[in-house]
């Protein structure tokens, strides 16, 4: 009646999941729709930066050779023959003693090789014409940025796999990426199991609770950059549930179920996996919460059987689903980021399984500290909302106040591989 | 010809902007659409947690009084009179020697007061009926969670003003928030100025560059939780530009312009502010980059005149626009988060203005370190994409390698007030 399960280490479980990685697929989206998507191609410079030799300041473009005798006692006089703003190109080529009024960012007129700042000259009018006096010698290149000095055309700026942030958006626009190649969002079906579950809009009934995991999981999935598809709840009937899952699997890339993976009599998932002929990669992991996490593979699709306990469900998703999604985006940091921090709590114990305790980490004086939350019952319910990290307490260890502990960040920038 | 401007401190400038805070407005959205929105009401528990007294384990619910003589040598025998799963309520009330098979999470049957784990009994059948032997005494409450022991109905769980994360989503679903009251997204118009600007889809032309700021700003605005509205570019004509801005101001809450705020001859914004009769709060700030940042007020609407330089534009938005948006969401941490870190670079200098240098911070052995990026020209162009922080170099100071410096985090969780 009671099935025996062999628990495996977290790192082994993650490796088994990552072996299910799917072929990456990309699509083009408009630049205005690409926030937070993952680049499916490197960003290349489509032109030199600066694209042309230009002025760094508001001032006058001149030939440096004409300034070589200028000094406070004997200023040189220049005639202003044209004015150009940014975006316009000078029509004239200044000769000896001639200057062109130039704005910041405008292309340096042919013949000139330096710019004197507006504030550093004395302007005057004579017979309706515009002149200035210069009291200093200028070197060639002064206040000038040369074409390509920052970056040459064709250079690779950002590697594919990066999430598109405002800073990356700036580069995409600069280099003309009106349409951006990004990875397609995997479609991830979410099914809740448990006859005790009500939908969020239903009033409470005796013995029942509302389905909160589906909404939490959908929110996590969106944050990971994939597309959640809420597929409701399983009915308490093996054949109907099997048929429903079989049908849904046609339209999704991965399936997440919450609940129904324990060894209780009413837990359907193990039987459904068997009926599907799915290959169960593992059904017990040496971790708390989430020890009953199950992952199976069916026709190349990952089936994640997460615990119905909200904390266990949350953790299972971050440990196992996140890296599979992010690796399919070529992201080099698919796992939760791991840091070290000083523990602010007397004692955290564990047994043969590694514990992952919800925590709040923060910086003080350049050091990181972490405080467990949700250990007492009164905070258990809101601890998932307050936590920004998971404190790792390795198997068979006790962590004491002021110990250095390892912490996984829920909002961090990810890591290559946090597991020992 | 050259206007004199009085630079003010960053903290004074931020205070002036925050005085423009608008009245908050909320709206209801479906729970499936509320990711990353800001709560406009506290989340209250609409029921006790647990909502009913329930079993923590898979097993058998019994009366503890019936177990008081059970021991290894003289086990007590129980008759299983009913089976209930999670979500179902027992029809029977066990009497002496009777038990009900119960699943994890199911409501404790009336009359019983404890649950024995499935693994701790010896089950057997007799004449088609179901029995078990119990070899231990159970205390009242064993393996039971009492109604309301975690949380009482009506308690406030999460305060308004918080951004909705997956953990908060779990609470919203648990407590029946099918529709969630969130703050409305302010509509923020974005206009680029500069005759040198091409749109992203245009091929490069002599003397011109593409408009990258509008896309970067829009991406930052979306990340801050507001709605960017791209309003194109100003033409190089005061009257037409004035009319266009006047018309657009009817439909937006704030206006952001990029470029056109310097003292160059072609910079339109100061004249447009004057023509509008806008109240200029400041037009020079003691910071680099972004010293020419201008903020004006017109009919209660903030007009942000940001620099056309991408780094200055980015910083101006994070320092001045971000807190105005987040305060309108009642968020208690509207400013960039500030931490301390160890500087990994020989020397950072400044003059009379405080410098904010793009940096990359990271943790090692529980301490935070920060490395400036983009100081050399070859990285200048991609430094906005690579930076995750801004290193603060206060006016008239020099920071050396291994100094503790203050760092503003671009992806942090925000702060109440980072300015000295």
mmCIF file of N, CA and C in Angstrom, chain B residues 23-64:
data_model
loop_
_atom_site.group_PDB
_atom_site.id
_atom_site.type_symbol
_atom_site.label_atom_id
_atom_site.label_comp_id
_atom_site.label_asym_id
_atom_site.label_seq_id
_atom_site.Cartn_x
_atom_site.Cartn_y
_atom_site.Cartn_z
ATOM 1 N N UNK B 23 -2.984 63.019 -6.767
ATOM 2 C CA UNK B 23 -3.934 62.201 -6.024
ATOM 3 C C UNK B 23 -3.919 60.785 -6.601
ATOM 4 N N UNK B 24 -3.880 59.818 -5.687
ATOM 5 C CA UNK B 24 -3.831 58.427 -6.132
ATOM 6 C C UNK B 24 -5.200 57.990 -6.665
ATOM 7 N N UNK B 25 -5.165 57.165 -7.700
ATOM 8 C CA UNK B 25 -6.409 56.608 -8.237
ATOM 9 C C UNK B 25 -6.271 55.111 -8.372
ATOM 10 N N UNK B 26 -7.350 54.409 -8.032
ATOM 11 C CA UNK B 26 -7.270 52.947 -8.095
ATOM 12 C C UNK B 26 -8.304 52.402 -9.067
ATOM 13 N N UNK B 27 -8.130 51.151 -9.411
ATOM 14 C CA UNK B 27 -9.077 50.454 -10.289
ATOM 15 C C UNK B 27 -9.027 48.974 -9.931
ATOM 16 N N UNK B 28 -10.054 48.224 -10.324
ATOM 17 C CA UNK B 28 -10.057 46.781 -10.079
ATOM 18 C C UNK B 28 -9.582 46.052 -11.327
ATOM 19 N N UNK B 29 -8.678 45.085 -11.127
ATOM 20 C CA UNK B 29 -8.278 44.226 -12.241
ATOM 21 C C UNK B 29 -8.436 42.769 -11.799
ATOM 22 N N UNK B 30 -8.598 41.877 -12.752
ATOM 23 C CA UNK B 30 -8.691 40.447 -12.441
ATOM 24 C C UNK B 30 -7.374 39.955 -11.855
ATOM 25 N N UNK B 31 -7.481 38.979 -10.970
ATOM 26 C CA UNK B 31 -6.274 38.446 -10.328
ATOM 27 C C UNK B 31 -5.265 37.956 -11.372
ATOM 28 N N UNK B 32 -5.751 37.455 -12.497
ATOM 29 C CA UNK B 32 -4.821 36.943 -13.516
ATOM 30 C C UNK B 32 -4.104 38.075 -14.259
ATOM 31 N N UNK B 33 -4.511 39.312 -14.035
ATOM 32 C CA UNK B 33 -3.872 40.450 -14.715
ATOM 33 C C UNK B 33 -3.129 41.377 -13.763
ATOM 34 N N UNK B 34 -2.922 40.961 -12.522
ATOM 35 C CA UNK B 34 -2.419 41.937 -11.543
ATOM 36 C C UNK B 34 -0.933 41.810 -11.222
ATOM 37 N N UNK B 35 -0.215 40.925 -11.929
ATOM 38 C CA UNK B 35 1.234 40.816 -11.707
ATOM 39 C C UNK B 35 1.921 42.176 -11.766
ATOM 40 N N UNK B 36 2.770 42.444 -10.797
ATOM 41 C CA UNK B 36 3.609 43.651 -10.775
ATOM 42 C C UNK B 36 2.837 44.953 -10.589
ATOM 43 N N UNK B 37 1.506 44.882 -10.455
ATOM 44 C CA UNK B 37 0.753 46.102 -10.123
ATOM 45 C C UNK B 37 0.943 46.382 -8.637
ATOM 46 N N UNK B 38 0.496 47.558 -8.186
ATOM 47 C CA UNK B 38 0.667 47.948 -6.779
ATOM 48 C C UNK B 38 -0.681 47.924 -6.067
ATOM 49 N N UNK B 39 -0.729 47.220 -4.943
ATOM 50 C CA UNK B 39 -1.965 47.057 -4.171
ATOM 51 C C UNK B 39 -2.499 48.414 -3.712
ATOM 52 N N UNK B 40 -3.782 48.671 -3.978
ATOM 53 C CA UNK B 40 -4.397 49.918 -3.522
ATOM 54 C C UNK B 40 -5.236 49.701 -2.264
ATOM 55 N N UNK B 41 -5.231 48.468 -1.735
ATOM 56 C CA UNK B 41 -5.886 48.193 -0.446
ATOM 57 C C UNK B 41 -5.090 47.103 0.261
ATOM 58 N N UNK B 42 -5.207 47.079 1.597
ATOM 59 C CA UNK B 42 -4.554 46.011 2.350
ATOM 60 C C UNK B 42 -5.188 44.674 1.971
ATOM 61 N N UNK B 43 -4.398 43.602 2.003
ATOM 62 C CA UNK B 43 -4.982 42.258 1.861
ATOM 63 C C UNK B 43 -5.436 41.798 3.244
ATOM 64 N N UNK B 44 -6.734 41.511 3.355
ATOM 65 C CA UNK B 44 -7.300 41.034 4.622
ATOM 66 C C UNK B 44 -7.645 39.551 4.500
ATOM 67 N N UNK B 45 -7.511 38.845 5.597
ATOM 68 C CA UNK B 45 -7.931 37.440 5.619
ATOM 69 C C UNK B 45 -9.458 37.408 5.637
ATOM 70 N N UNK B 46 -10.080 36.767 4.632
ATOM 71 C CA UNK B 46 -11.553 36.693 4.625
ATOM 72 C C UNK B 46 -12.040 35.467 5.391
ATOM 73 N N UNK B 47 -11.095 34.721 5.962
ATOM 74 C CA UNK B 47 -11.467 33.567 6.791
ATOM 75 C C UNK B 47 -10.299 33.243 7.706
ATOM 76 N N UNK B 48 -10.569 32.438 8.744
ATOM 77 C CA UNK B 48 -9.491 31.945 9.593
ATOM 78 C C UNK B 48 -8.528 31.084 8.782
ATOM 79 N N UNK B 49 -7.292 30.997 9.251
ATOM 80 C CA UNK B 49 -6.311 30.073 8.652
ATOM 81 C C UNK B 49 -5.741 29.201 9.762
ATOM 82 N N UNK B 50 -5.877 27.878 9.705
ATOM 83 C CA UNK B 50 -6.707 27.130 8.764
ATOM 84 C C UNK B 50 -8.180 27.501 8.919
ATOM 85 N N UNK B 51 -8.959 27.331 7.840
ATOM 86 C CA UNK B 51 -10.371 27.723 7.875
ATOM 87 C C UNK B 51 -11.205 26.764 8.725
ATOM 88 N N UNK B 52 -10.646 25.597 9.029
ATOM 89 C CA UNK B 52 -11.323 24.603 9.871
ATOM 90 C C UNK B 52 -10.218 23.767 10.504
ATOM 91 N N UNK B 53 -10.553 23.094 11.580
ATOM 92 C CA UNK B 53 -9.570 22.221 12.220
ATOM 93 C C UNK B 53 -9.350 21.012 11.321
ATOM 94 N N UNK B 54 -8.074 20.728 11.020
ATOM 95 C CA UNK B 54 -7.806 19.736 9.976
ATOM 96 C C UNK B 54 -6.611 18.852 10.309
ATOM 97 N N UNK B 55 -6.511 17.778 9.546
ATOM 98 C CA UNK B 55 -5.412 16.831 9.763
ATOM 99 C C UNK B 55 -4.155 17.295 9.045
ATOM 100 N N UNK B 56 -3.026 17.150 9.743
ATOM 101 C CA UNK B 56 -1.740 17.493 9.123
ATOM 102 C C UNK B 56 -1.163 16.334 8.325
ATOM 103 N N UNK B 57 -1.742 15.140 8.502
ATOM 104 C CA UNK B 57 -1.120 13.936 7.923
ATOM 105 C C UNK B 57 -2.172 13.027 7.297
ATOM 106 N N UNK B 58 -1.701 12.054 6.530
ATOM 107 C CA UNK B 58 -2.535 10.941 6.073
ATOM 108 C C UNK B 58 -2.627 9.935 7.208
ATOM 109 N N UNK B 59 -3.845 9.558 7.596
ATOM 110 C CA UNK B 59 -3.933 8.609 8.698
ATOM 111 C C UNK B 59 -5.357 8.343 9.122
ATOM 112 N N UNK B 60 -5.532 8.169 10.423
ATOM 113 C CA UNK B 60 -6.855 7.853 10.966
ATOM 114 C C UNK B 60 -7.181 8.821 12.101
ATOM 115 N N UNK B 61 -8.370 9.455 11.990
ATOM 116 C CA UNK B 61 -8.830 10.343 13.061
ATOM 117 C C UNK B 61 -9.536 9.503 14.117
ATOM 118 N N UNK B 62 -9.135 9.699 15.360
ATOM 119 C CA UNK B 62 -9.741 8.938 16.476
ATOM 120 C C UNK B 62 -9.973 9.886 17.662
ATOM 121 N N UNK B 63 -10.592 9.327 18.726
ATOM 122 C CA UNK B 63 -10.735 10.075 19.979
ATOM 123 C C UNK B 63 -9.531 9.722 20.847
ATOM 124 N N UNK B 64 -8.781 10.680 21.314
ATOM 125 C CA UNK B 64 -7.558 10.383 22.061
ATOM 126 C C UNK B 64 -7.863 9.551 23.300
#
